[in-house]
Amino acid sequence: MSLQTKIIGLVLFLLIFVISILSGVFAYIEKEEVEEQIGQLALQTASTVSFMPSVKEAFESENPSATIQPIALRVQEETGAEFVVVGNSESVRYAHPDEWKIGEKMVGGDNDRALVDGEYYISQAEGTLGPSLRGKAPVLNDDEDVIGLVSVGFLMEDIRLRVWDKLRTIGGVAFIVLILGVAGSYLLARSIRKDTLGLEPYEITAFYQNREAILSSIREGIIAIDDMGRVTLTNHSALEMLHLTGGTVGRNIKDIFPHTKMLEVLKSGKPSTNEEMLLNDKLFIVTRTPIVAEGKVTGVVSSFKDTTEVREMVQTLSEVKRYSEGLRAQTHEHANQMYLLLGLLQLGRYDEAAAFIEEEYETTQQQQRLMVDHIKDETVQAILTGKMSRASELKVEFVLDEATDLDVLPPSINRTDLVTILGNCIDNAFEALEEQEEKRVSFFATDVGDSIVFEISDNGPGIPDELVQYVFTRGFSTKAGEMRGYGLANVKEVVERLGGTMEISNEEGTVFSIFLPKGGRNDEGDDQ
């Protein structure tokens, strides 16, 4: 059943029910009032006739009917009564609308109160003309003795006809009200259908259920606000990303999603797409779209997704690629060494070949011994091994400081974090030496005290003082090319998330110093 049919049917039922109840109550009240009015009229008329001197005198005459009958007929005609009957103390009629009934006894059995007790009253009885409402008045002589009575009556059928006449008038009004109610309910149904875009209630229910299912299945966070900046919708992913608990609908967007810029879009009406935003130590890509209805901006929908996992995956894949390139460089360097050794052997220069092998062996053993003896963390060993191979290909002298002493790192510093910090800083040092004739990069690490310290230095030209404040800005780079200026920015984000700090110095080349607390963040409460 459509919404329009339901509304019209309900309104029609209510109108008929109310009109029926009111009509019944009115009919009852009207019947009582009409009977009261007619009864009083009958009693007043009977009393008036009983007080007429001519009527009293006629009772003393030989032929009372000759005088009383004309008076009774005239009064009957003037008042509209059905009958005016006058009788003596024996209830014998002296006047009656039907002359042939004069001289007969009055019927109905309701005369005793007037003839015996001398009362003036209203009664209801059935006479020769049918059921009637009667007014009874005694006729008294000069001695106040009852010598007769006057009975004025109105038929009950006539009273009912008067009531029905009024009810017909009311019925006409009620019918007009009913038509207006149906028309109003039709217009109301059309207005509601317009507000619901023509959707029936079951369609709205299905649409709502589907919307909730879709919003719950979307991993992106979604928040919508109205034209007053109040939140109208949030999905489960948004609540998780923003660490929100409790209800959000009806609250101001500033209270639950600060710095979202949704209010700016609400004011300007211009969408904002794929904008990076740092929130709760995570990088989000935010898109804000205005909701336009009839040419007016009525709200804004914002969708945002956490790119931290994707970014970490990309960084990990980048490091894997770098490891692969390091292995390729190591293989290439090893092949060159084998070709050199083969050439020396073919020329019979065995002493030089032996010396070359011994030199390479000592160099390799020294590096491996320093790394194994001074660095216990396998992830750091793997990163440095790959970077040594990369340095060999780039003709960079990559030196592990002999003062390095690093134990296994705490669980709070995971493998991805190390790849981001050390990989980007060492690569940045390699790139800084592209124009240098002598290329040298030094690595130092220690975990003495409460902090873990990493230090990467190079003998490059250094970073100009006026640019030092920008090196950690995302997208800033002193090198030309696309997709640059993200490495050091990522390093800074990871270091700050771990509760550490970074320093840059330009004494002899560039030195990057990273300080990480062994216990991880100690201000997690401020990070929520």
PDB file of N, CA and C in Angstrom, residues 23 88 107 175 238 314 411 438 451 473 478:
ATOM      1  N   SER A  23     -21.627  13.662  15.780  1.00  0.00           N
ATOM      2  CA  SER A  23     -23.020  13.709  15.325  1.00  0.00           C
ATOM      3  C   SER A  23     -23.929  12.994  16.308  1.00  0.00           C
ATOM      4  N   ASN A  88     -63.153  18.140  31.732  1.00  0.00           N
ATOM      5  CA  ASN A  88     -63.640  18.474  33.061  1.00  0.00           C
ATOM      6  C   ASN A  88     -62.948  17.627  34.107  1.00  0.00           C
ATOM      7  N   VAL A 107     -57.696  10.027  26.936  1.00  0.00           N
ATOM      8  CA  VAL A 107     -56.906   8.797  27.091  1.00  0.00           C
ATOM      9  C   VAL A 107     -55.450   9.150  27.367  1.00  0.00           C
ATOM     10  N   PHE A 175     -20.168  16.612   5.616  1.00  0.00           N
ATOM     11  CA  PHE A 175     -19.736  16.119   4.302  1.00  0.00           C
ATOM     12  C   PHE A 175     -18.712  17.062   3.670  1.00  0.00           C
ATOM     13  N   ALA A 238      35.497   6.025  10.111  1.00  0.00           N
ATOM     14  CA  ALA A 238      35.832   7.373  10.572  1.00  0.00           C
ATOM     15  C   ALA A 238      35.982   7.410  12.083  1.00  0.00           C
ATOM     16  N   VAL A 314      55.096   1.061   0.392  1.00  0.00           N
ATOM     17  CA  VAL A 314      55.899   1.606  -0.706  1.00  0.00           C
ATOM     18  C   VAL A 314      57.348   1.764  -0.270  1.00  0.00           C
ATOM     19  N   PRO A 411      61.461  -3.551  20.775  1.00  0.00           N
ATOM     20  CA  PRO A 411      60.334  -3.808  19.850  1.00  0.00           C
ATOM     21  C   PRO A 411      59.615  -2.545  19.391  1.00  0.00           C
ATOM     22  N   GLU A 438      86.330  13.088  -3.954  1.00  0.00           N
ATOM     23  CA  GLU A 438      86.528  12.129  -2.873  1.00  0.00           C
ATOM     24  C   GLU A 438      85.195  11.954  -2.150  1.00  0.00           C
ATOM     25  N   SER A 451      68.978   6.656  25.320  1.00  0.00           N
ATOM     26  CA  SER A 451      68.598   6.861  23.928  1.00  0.00           C
ATOM     27  C   SER A 451      69.459   6.022  23.001  1.00  0.00           C
ATOM     28  N   THR A 473      60.663  19.491   5.044  1.00  0.00           N
ATOM     29  CA  THR A 473      59.356  19.853   4.508  1.00  0.00           C
ATOM     30  C   THR A 473      59.019  18.918   3.353  1.00  0.00           C
ATOM     31  N   THR A 478      66.596  19.893  -3.009  1.00  0.00           N
ATOM     32  CA  THR A 478      67.571  20.694  -3.749  1.00  0.00           C
ATOM     33  C   THR A 478      67.935  20.025  -5.071  1.00  0.00           C
TER      34      THR A 478
END
